[in-house]
PDB file of C-alpha atoms in Angstrom:
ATOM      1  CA  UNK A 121      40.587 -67.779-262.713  1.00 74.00           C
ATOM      2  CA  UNK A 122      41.343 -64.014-262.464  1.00 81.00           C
ATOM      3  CA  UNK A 123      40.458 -63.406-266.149  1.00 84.00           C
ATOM      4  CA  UNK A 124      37.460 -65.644-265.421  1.00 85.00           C
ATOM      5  CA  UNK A 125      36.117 -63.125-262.746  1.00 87.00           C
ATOM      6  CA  UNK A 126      37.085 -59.830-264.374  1.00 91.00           C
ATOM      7  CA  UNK A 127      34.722 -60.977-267.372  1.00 89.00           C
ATOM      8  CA  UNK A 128      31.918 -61.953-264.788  1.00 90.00           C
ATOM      9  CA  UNK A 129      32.251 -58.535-263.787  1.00 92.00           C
ATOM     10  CA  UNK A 130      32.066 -57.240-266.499  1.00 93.00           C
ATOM     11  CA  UNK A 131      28.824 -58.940-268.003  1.00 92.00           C
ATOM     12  CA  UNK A 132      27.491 -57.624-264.819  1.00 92.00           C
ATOM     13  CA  UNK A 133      28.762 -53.795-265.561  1.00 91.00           C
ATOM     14  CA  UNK A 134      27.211 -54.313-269.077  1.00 92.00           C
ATOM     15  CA  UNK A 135      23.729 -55.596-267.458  1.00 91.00           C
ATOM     16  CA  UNK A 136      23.435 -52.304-265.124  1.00 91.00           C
ATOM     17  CA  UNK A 137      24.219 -50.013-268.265  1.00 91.00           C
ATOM     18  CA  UNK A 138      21.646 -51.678-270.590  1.00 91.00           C
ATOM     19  CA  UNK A 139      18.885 -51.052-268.119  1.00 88.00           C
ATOM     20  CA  UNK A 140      21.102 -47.746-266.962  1.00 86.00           C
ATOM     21  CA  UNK A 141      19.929 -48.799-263.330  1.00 82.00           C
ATOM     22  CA  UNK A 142      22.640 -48.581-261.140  1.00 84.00           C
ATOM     23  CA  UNK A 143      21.050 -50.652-257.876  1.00 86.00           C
ATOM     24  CA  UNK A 144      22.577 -53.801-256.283  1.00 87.00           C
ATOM     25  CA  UNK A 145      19.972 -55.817-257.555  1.00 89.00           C
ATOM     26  CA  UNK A 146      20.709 -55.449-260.993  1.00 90.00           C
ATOM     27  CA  UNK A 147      24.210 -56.063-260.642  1.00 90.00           C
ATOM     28  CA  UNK A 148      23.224 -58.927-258.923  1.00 91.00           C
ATOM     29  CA  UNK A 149      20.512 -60.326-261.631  1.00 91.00           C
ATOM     30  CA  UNK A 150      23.998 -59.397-264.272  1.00 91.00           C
ATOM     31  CA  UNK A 151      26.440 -60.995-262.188  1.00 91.00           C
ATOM     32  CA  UNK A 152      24.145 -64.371-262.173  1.00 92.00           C
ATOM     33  CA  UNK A 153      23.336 -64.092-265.903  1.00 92.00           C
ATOM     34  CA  UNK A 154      27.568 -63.746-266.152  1.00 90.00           C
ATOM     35  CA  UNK A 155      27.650 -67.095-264.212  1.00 89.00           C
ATOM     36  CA  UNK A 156      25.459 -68.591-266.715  1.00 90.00           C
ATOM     37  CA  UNK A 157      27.460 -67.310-269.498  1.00 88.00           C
ATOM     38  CA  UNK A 158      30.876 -68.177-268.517  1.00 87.00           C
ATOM     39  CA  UNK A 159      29.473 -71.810-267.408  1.00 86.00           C
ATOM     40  CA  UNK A 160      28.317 -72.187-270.860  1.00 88.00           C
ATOM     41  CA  UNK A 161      31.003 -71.516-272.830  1.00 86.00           C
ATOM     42  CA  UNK A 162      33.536 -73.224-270.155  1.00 80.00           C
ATOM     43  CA  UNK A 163      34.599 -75.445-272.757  1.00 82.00           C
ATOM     44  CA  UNK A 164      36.253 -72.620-274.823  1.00 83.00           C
ATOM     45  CA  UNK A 165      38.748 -71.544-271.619  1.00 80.00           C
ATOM     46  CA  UNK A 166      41.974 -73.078-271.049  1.00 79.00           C
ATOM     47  CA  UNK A 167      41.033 -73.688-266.851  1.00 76.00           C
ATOM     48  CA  UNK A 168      38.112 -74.982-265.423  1.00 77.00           C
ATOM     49  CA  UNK A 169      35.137 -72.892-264.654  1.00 79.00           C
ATOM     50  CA  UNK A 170      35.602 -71.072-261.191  1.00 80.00           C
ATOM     51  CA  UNK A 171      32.991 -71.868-260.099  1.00 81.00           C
ATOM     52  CA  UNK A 172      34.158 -75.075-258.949  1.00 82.00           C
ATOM     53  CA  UNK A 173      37.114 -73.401-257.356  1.00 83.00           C
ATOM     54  CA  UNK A 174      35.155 -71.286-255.388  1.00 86.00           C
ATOM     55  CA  UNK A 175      32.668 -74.383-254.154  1.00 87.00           C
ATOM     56  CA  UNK A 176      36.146 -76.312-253.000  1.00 85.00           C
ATOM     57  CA  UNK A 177      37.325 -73.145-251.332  1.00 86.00           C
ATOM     58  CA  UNK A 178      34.175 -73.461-249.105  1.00 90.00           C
ATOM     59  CA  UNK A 179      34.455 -76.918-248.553  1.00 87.00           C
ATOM     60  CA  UNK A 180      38.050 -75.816-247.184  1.00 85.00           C
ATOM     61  CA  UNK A 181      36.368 -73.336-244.989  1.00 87.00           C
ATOM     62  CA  UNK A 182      33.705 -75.992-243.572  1.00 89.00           C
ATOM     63  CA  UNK A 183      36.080 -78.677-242.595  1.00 85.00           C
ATOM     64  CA  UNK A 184      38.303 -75.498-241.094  1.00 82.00           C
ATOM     65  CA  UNK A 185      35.594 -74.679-238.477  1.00 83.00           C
ATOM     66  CA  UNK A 186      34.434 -78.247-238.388  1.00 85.00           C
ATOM     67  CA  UNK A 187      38.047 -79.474-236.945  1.00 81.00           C
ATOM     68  CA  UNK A 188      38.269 -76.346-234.901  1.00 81.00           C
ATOM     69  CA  UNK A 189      35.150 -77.753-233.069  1.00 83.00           C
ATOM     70  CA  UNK A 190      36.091 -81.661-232.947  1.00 82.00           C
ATOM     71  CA  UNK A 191      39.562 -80.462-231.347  1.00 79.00           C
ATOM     72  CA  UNK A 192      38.664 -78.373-229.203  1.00 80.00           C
ATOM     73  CA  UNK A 193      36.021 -80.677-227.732  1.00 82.00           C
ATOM     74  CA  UNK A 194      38.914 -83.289-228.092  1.00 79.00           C
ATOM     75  CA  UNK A 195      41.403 -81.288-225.902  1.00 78.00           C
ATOM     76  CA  UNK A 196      39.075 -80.202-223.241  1.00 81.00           C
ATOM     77  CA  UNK A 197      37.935 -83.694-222.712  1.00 81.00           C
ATOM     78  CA  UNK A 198      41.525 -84.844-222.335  1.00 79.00           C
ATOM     79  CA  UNK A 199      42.460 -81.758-219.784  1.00 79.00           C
ATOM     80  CA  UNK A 200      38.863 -82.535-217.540  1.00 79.00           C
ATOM     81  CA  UNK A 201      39.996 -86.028-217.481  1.00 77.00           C
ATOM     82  CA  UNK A 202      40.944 -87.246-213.770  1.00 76.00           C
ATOM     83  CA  UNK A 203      44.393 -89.300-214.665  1.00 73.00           C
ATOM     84  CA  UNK A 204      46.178 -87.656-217.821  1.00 70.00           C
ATOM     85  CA  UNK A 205      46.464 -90.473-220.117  1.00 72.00           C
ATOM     86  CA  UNK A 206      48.365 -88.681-223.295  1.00 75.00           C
ATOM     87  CA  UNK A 207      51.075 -89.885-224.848  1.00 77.00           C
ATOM     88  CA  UNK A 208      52.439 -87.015-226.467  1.00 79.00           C
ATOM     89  CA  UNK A 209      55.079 -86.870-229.210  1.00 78.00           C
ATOM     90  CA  UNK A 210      56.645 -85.346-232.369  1.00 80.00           C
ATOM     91  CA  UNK A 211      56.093 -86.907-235.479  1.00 79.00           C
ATOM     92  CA  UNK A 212      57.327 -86.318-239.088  1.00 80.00           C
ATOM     93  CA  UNK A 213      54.939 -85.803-242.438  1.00 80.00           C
ATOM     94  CA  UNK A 214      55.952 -86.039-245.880  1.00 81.00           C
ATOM     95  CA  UNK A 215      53.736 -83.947-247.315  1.00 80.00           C
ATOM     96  CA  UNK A 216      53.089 -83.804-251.294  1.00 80.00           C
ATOM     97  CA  UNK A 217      52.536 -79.456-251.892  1.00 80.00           C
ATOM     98  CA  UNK A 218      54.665 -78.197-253.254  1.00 80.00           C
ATOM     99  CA  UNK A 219      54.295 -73.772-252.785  1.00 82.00           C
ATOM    100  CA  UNK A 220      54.764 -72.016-249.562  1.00 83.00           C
ATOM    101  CA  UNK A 221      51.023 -70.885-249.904  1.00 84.00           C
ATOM    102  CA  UNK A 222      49.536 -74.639-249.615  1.00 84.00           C
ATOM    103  CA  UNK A 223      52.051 -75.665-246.825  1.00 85.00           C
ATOM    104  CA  UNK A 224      51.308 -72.637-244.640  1.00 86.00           C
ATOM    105  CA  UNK A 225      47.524 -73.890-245.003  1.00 84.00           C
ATOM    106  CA  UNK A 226      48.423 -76.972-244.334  1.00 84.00           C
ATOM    107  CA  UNK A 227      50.116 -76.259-241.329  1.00 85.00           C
ATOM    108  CA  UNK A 228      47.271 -73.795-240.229  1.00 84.00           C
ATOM    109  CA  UNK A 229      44.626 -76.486-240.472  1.00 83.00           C
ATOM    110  CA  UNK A 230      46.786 -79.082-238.791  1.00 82.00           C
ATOM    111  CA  UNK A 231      46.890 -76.783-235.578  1.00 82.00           C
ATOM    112  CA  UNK A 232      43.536 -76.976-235.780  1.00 78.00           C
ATOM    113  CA  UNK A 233      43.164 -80.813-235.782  1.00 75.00           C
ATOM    114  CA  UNK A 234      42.172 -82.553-232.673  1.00 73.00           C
ATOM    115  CA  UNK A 235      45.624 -82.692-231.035  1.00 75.00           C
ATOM    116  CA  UNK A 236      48.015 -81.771-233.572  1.00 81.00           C
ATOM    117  CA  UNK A 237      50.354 -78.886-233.504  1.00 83.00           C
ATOM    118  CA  UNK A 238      53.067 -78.125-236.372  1.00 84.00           C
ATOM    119  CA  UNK A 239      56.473 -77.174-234.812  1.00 83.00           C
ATOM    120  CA  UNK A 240      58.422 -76.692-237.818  1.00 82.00           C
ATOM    121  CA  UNK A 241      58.500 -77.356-241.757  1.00 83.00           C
ATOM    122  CA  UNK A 242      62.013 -78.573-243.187  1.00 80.00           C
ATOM    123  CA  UNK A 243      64.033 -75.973-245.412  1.00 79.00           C
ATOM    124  CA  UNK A 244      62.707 -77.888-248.346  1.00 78.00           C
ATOM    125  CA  UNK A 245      59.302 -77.995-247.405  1.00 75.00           C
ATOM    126  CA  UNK A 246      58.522 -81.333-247.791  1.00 79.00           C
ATOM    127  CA  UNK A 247      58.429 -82.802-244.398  1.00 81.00           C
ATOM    128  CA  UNK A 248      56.601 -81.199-241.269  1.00 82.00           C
ATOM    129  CA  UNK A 249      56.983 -81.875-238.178  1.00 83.00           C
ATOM    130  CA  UNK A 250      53.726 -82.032-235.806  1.00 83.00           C
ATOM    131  CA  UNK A 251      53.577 -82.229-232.146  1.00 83.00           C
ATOM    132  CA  UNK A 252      50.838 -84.190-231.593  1.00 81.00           C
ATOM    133  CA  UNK A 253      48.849 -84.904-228.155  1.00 78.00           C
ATOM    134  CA  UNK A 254      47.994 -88.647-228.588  1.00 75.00           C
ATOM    135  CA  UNK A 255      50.648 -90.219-230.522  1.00 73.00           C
ATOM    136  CA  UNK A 256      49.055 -93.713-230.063  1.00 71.00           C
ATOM    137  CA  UNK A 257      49.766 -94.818-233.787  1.00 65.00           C
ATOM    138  CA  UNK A 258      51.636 -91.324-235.934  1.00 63.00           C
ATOM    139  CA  UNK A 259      50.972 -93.748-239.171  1.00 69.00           C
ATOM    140  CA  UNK A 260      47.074 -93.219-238.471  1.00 73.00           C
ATOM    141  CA  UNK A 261      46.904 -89.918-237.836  1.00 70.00           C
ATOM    142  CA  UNK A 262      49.175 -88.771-240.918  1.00 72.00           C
ATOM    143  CA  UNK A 263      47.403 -90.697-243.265  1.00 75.00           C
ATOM    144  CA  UNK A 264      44.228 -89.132-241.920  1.00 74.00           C
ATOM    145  CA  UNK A 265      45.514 -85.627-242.445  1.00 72.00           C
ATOM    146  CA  UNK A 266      46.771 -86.578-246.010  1.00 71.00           C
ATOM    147  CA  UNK A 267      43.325 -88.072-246.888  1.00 75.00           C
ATOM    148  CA  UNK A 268      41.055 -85.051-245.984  1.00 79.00           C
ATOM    149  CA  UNK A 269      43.086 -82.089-245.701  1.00 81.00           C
ATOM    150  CA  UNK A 270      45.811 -82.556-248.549  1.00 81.00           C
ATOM    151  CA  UNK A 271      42.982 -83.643-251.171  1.00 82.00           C
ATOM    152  CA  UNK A 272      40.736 -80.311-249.999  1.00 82.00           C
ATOM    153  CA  UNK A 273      44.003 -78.112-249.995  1.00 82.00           C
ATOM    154  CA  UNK A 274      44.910 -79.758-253.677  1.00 81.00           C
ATOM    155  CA  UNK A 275      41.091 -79.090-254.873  1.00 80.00           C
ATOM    156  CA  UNK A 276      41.718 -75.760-254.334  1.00 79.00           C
ATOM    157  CA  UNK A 277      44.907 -74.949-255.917  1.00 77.00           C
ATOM    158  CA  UNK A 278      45.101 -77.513-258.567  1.00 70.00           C
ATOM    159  CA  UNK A 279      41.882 -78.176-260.249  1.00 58.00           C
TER     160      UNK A 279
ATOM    161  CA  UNK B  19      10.651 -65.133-230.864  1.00 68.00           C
ATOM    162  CA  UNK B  20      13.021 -62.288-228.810  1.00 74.00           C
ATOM    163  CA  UNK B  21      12.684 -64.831-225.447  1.00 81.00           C
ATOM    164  CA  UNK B  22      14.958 -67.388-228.007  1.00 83.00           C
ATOM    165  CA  UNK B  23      17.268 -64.974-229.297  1.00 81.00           C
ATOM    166  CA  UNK B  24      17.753 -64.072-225.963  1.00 85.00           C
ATOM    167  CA  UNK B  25      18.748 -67.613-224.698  1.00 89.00           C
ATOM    168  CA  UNK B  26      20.683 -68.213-227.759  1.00 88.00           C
ATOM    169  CA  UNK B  27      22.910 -65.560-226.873  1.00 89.00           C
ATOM    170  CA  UNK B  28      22.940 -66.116-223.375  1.00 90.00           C
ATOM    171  CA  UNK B  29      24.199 -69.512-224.045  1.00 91.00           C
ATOM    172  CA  UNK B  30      26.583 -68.912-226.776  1.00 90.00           C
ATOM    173  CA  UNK B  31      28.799 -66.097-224.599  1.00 92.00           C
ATOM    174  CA  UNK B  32      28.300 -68.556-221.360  1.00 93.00           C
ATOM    175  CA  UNK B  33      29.719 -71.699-223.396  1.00 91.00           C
ATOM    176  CA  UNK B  34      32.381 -68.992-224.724  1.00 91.00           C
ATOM    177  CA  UNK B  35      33.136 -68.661-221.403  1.00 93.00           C
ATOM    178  CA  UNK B  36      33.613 -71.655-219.930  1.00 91.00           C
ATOM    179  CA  UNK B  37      35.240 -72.951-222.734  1.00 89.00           C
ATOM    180  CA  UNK B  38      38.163 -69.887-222.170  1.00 89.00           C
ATOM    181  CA  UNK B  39      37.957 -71.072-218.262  1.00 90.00           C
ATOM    182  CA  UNK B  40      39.066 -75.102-219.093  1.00 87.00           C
ATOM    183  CA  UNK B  41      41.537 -73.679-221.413  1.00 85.00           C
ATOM    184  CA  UNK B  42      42.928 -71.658-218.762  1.00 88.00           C
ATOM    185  CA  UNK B  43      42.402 -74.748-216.708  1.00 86.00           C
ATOM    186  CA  UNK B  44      44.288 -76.492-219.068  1.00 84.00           C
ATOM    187  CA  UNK B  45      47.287 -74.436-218.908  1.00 86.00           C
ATOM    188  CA  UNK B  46      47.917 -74.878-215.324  1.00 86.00           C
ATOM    189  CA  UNK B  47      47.232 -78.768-215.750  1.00 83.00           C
ATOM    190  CA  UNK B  48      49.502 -79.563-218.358  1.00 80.00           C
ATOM    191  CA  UNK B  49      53.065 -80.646-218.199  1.00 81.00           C
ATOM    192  CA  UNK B  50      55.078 -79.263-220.694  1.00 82.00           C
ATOM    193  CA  UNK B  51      55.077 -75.820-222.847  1.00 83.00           C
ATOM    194  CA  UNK B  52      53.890 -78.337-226.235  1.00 83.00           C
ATOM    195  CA  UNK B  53      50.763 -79.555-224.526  1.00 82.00           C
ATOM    196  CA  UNK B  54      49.926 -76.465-222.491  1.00 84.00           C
ATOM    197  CA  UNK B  55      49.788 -74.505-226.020  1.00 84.00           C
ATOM    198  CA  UNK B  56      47.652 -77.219-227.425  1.00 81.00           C
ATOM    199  CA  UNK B  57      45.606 -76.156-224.622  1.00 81.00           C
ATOM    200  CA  UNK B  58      45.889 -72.142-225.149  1.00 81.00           C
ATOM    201  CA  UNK B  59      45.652 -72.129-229.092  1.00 81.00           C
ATOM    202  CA  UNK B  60      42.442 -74.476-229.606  1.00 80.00           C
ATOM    203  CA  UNK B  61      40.088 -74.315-227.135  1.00 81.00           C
ATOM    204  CA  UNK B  62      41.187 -70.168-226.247  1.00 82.00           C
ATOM    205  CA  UNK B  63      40.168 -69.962-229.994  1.00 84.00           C
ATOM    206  CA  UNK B  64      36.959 -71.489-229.685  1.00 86.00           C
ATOM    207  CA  UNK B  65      35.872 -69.338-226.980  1.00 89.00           C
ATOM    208  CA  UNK B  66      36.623 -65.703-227.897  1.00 89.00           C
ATOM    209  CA  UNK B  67      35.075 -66.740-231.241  1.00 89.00           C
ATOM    210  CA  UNK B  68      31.403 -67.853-229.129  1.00 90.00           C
ATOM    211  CA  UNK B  69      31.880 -64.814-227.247  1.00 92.00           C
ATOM    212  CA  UNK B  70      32.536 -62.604-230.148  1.00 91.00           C
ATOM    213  CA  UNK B  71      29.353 -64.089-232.277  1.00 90.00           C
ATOM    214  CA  UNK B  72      27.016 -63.725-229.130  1.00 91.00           C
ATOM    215  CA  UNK B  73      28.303 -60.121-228.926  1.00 90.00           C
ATOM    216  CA  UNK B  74      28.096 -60.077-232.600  1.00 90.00           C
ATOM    217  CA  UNK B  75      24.105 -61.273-232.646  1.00 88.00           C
ATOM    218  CA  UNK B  76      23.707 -59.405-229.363  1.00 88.00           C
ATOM    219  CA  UNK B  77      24.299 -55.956-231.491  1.00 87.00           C
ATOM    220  CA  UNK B  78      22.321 -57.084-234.434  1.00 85.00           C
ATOM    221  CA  UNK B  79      19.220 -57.940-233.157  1.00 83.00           C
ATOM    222  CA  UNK B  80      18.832 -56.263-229.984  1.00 82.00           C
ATOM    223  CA  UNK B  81      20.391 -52.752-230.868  1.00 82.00           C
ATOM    224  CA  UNK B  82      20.073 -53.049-234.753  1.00 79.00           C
ATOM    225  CA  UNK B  83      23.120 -52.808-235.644  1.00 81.00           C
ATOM    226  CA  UNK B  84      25.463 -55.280-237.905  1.00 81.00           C
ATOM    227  CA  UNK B  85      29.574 -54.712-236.692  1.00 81.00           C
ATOM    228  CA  UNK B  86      31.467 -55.379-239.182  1.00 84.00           C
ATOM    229  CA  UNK B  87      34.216 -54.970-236.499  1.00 87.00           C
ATOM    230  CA  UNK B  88      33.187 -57.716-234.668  1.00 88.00           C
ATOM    231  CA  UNK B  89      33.403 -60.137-237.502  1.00 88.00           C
ATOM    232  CA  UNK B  90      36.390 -58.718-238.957  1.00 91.00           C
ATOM    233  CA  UNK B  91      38.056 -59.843-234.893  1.00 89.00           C
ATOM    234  CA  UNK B  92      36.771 -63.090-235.797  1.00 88.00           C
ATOM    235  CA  UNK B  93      38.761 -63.532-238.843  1.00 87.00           C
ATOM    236  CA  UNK B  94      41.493 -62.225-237.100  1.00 90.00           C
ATOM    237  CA  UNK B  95      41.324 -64.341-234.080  1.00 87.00           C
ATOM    238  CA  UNK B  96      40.893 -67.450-236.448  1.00 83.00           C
ATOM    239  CA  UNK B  97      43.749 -66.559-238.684  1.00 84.00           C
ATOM    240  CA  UNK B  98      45.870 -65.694-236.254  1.00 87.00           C
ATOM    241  CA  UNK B  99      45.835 -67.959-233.329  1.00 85.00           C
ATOM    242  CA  UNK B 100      46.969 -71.182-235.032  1.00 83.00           C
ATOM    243  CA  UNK B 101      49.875 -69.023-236.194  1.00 86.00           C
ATOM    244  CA  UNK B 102      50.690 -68.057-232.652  1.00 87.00           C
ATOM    245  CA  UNK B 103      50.646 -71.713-231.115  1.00 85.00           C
ATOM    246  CA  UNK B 104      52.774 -72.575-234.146  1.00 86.00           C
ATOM    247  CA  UNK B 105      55.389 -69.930-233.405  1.00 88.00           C
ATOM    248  CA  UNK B 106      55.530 -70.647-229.522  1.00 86.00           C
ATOM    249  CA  UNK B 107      56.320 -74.181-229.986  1.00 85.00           C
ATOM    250  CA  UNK B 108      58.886 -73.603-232.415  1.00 85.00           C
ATOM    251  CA  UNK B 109      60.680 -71.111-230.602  1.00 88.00           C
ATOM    252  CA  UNK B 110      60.971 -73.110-227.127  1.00 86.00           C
ATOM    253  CA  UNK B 111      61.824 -75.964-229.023  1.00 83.00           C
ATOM    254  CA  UNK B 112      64.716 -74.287-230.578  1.00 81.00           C
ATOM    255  CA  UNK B 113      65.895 -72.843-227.781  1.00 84.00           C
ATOM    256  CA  UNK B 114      66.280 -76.275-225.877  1.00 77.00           C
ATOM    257  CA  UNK B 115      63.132 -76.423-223.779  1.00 75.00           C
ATOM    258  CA  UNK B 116      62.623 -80.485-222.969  1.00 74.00           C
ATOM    259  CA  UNK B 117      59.539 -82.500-223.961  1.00 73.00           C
ATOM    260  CA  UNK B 118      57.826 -83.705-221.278  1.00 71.00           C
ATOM    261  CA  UNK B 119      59.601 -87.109-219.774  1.00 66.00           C
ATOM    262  CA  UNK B 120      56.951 -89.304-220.844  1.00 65.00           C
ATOM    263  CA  UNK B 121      57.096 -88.375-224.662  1.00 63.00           C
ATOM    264  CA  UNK B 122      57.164 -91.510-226.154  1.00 64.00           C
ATOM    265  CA  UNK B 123      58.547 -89.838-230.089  1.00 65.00           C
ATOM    266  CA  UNK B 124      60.920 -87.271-231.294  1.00 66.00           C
ATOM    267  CA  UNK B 125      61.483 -87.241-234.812  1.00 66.00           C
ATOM    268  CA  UNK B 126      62.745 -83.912-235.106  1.00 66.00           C
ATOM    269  CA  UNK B 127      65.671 -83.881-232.972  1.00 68.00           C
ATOM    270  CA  UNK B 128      67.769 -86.572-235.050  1.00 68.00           C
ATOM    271  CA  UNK B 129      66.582 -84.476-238.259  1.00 68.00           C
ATOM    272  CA  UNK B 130      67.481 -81.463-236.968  1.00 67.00           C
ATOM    273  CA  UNK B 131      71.283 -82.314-235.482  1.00 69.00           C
ATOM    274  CA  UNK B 132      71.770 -83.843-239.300  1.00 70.00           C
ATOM    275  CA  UNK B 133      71.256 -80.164-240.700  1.00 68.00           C
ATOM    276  CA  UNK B 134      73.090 -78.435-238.557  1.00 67.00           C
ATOM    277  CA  UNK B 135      76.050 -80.660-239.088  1.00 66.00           C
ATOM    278  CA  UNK B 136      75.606 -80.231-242.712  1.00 62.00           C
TER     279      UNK B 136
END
């Protein structure tokens, strides 16, 4: 993916010094034409164009902010309520990633989730265990956070 | 057109606000340290980051000019504050603090007696 960008760049240093304009529009009209390039001739790399890579990485980004907004809404609502009616709890994940880098977003993200907090992550980093507000059924609630977060996470680093 | 950017703004630091105020509302409400930092890392989060865009569109449209600072605190504040909650709970579990009484789950106890008798 590294190699990938390095080249984009430098299609897009080649572009300014053909028209030996040294604006950033022209990088920007080289760096496009470099997108177009690499896209085209994606077949001949051994990974998959980075493109992709860089459209999950902003899907990561847009349920980020989108479950910072749903929880918070979630855990005002619960403190304004008259009669607390939480059933709070701690509850252990098996979780599938495998480097520290994945787990750590993992764990980042689930603080984020409506009423979910990770407390620790076993020396082997394959279970977490998450605090979590509402407990009402853990079975739920895990396989929600495998099914969205774990698949983004995964389209990210393993595509 | 300025008479909306103006209420834009206005709104976004006032929801900021109040949404900092039920937080801090939530920390005296809460039972235990778990739930109060549900309470300080979410919802705290969520309001210094409306405050600091208001502030942030307050520079740029009023005074002409675009802080990077402001969005850089942002980042920060986002990166940063699930980190924190994660920390805090960790450390007063560790160091024996009880769940609240009506806790209905504890899977990490049992787990983590096991490794320290291993």
């Amino acid at each position: 993916m590294a190699l990938q960008i390095l080249l984009n760049l430098i299609i897009a240093f080649v572009w300014m010094f053909l028209y030996n304009d040294w604006a950033a529009p022209r990088f920007a009209m080289g760096y496009l034409l470099g997108i177009i390039c690499i896209g085209l001739l994606s077949r001949f790399w051994p990974h998959d164009f980075y493109m992709k890579r860089l459209w999950a990485v902003v899907k990561l980004l847009v349920l980020f902010v989108k479950e910072l907004f749903i929880s918070s809404y979630v855990v005002m609502f619960q403190i304004v309520r008259p009669r607390l009616a939480i059933r709070p709890g701690i509850f252990a994940l098996k979780t599938e990633l495998k480097s520290d880098w994945e787990i750590t977003v993992l764990s980042c993200l689930i603080c984020l989730t409506p009423g979910t907090l990770t407390l620790d992550v076993s020396p082997d980093g394959q279970t977490m265990y998450i605090h979590a507000m509402d407990i009402n059924d853990a079975d739920e609630l895990s396989k929600q956070i495998k099914g969205t977060f774990e698949k983004a996470i995964m389209e990210v680093t393993r595509s | 057109m300025i008479q909306i950017g103006e209420i834009l703004i206005g709104l976004l630091v006032l929801a900021g606000s109040l949404i900092c105020a039920l937080s801090a509302f939530g920390l005296v409400r809460l039972p235990d340290v778990y739930l109060r930092s549900h309470a300080a890392t979410k919802s705290a989060t969520l309001g210094v980051l409306f405050i600091l865009f208001g502030t942030f569109l307050y520079f740029g449209f009023f005074l002409e000019h675009v802080s990077a600072k402001l969005l850089l605190g942002i980042v920060f504040v986002f990166i940063t504050a699930p980190v924190a909650g994660h920390l805090n709970g960790r450390a007063a579990y560790r160091s024996g603090v009880p769940l609240w009484e009506r806790s209905v789950q504890d899977d990490w106890k049992g787990d983590l007696k096991k490794r320290e008798i291993e």
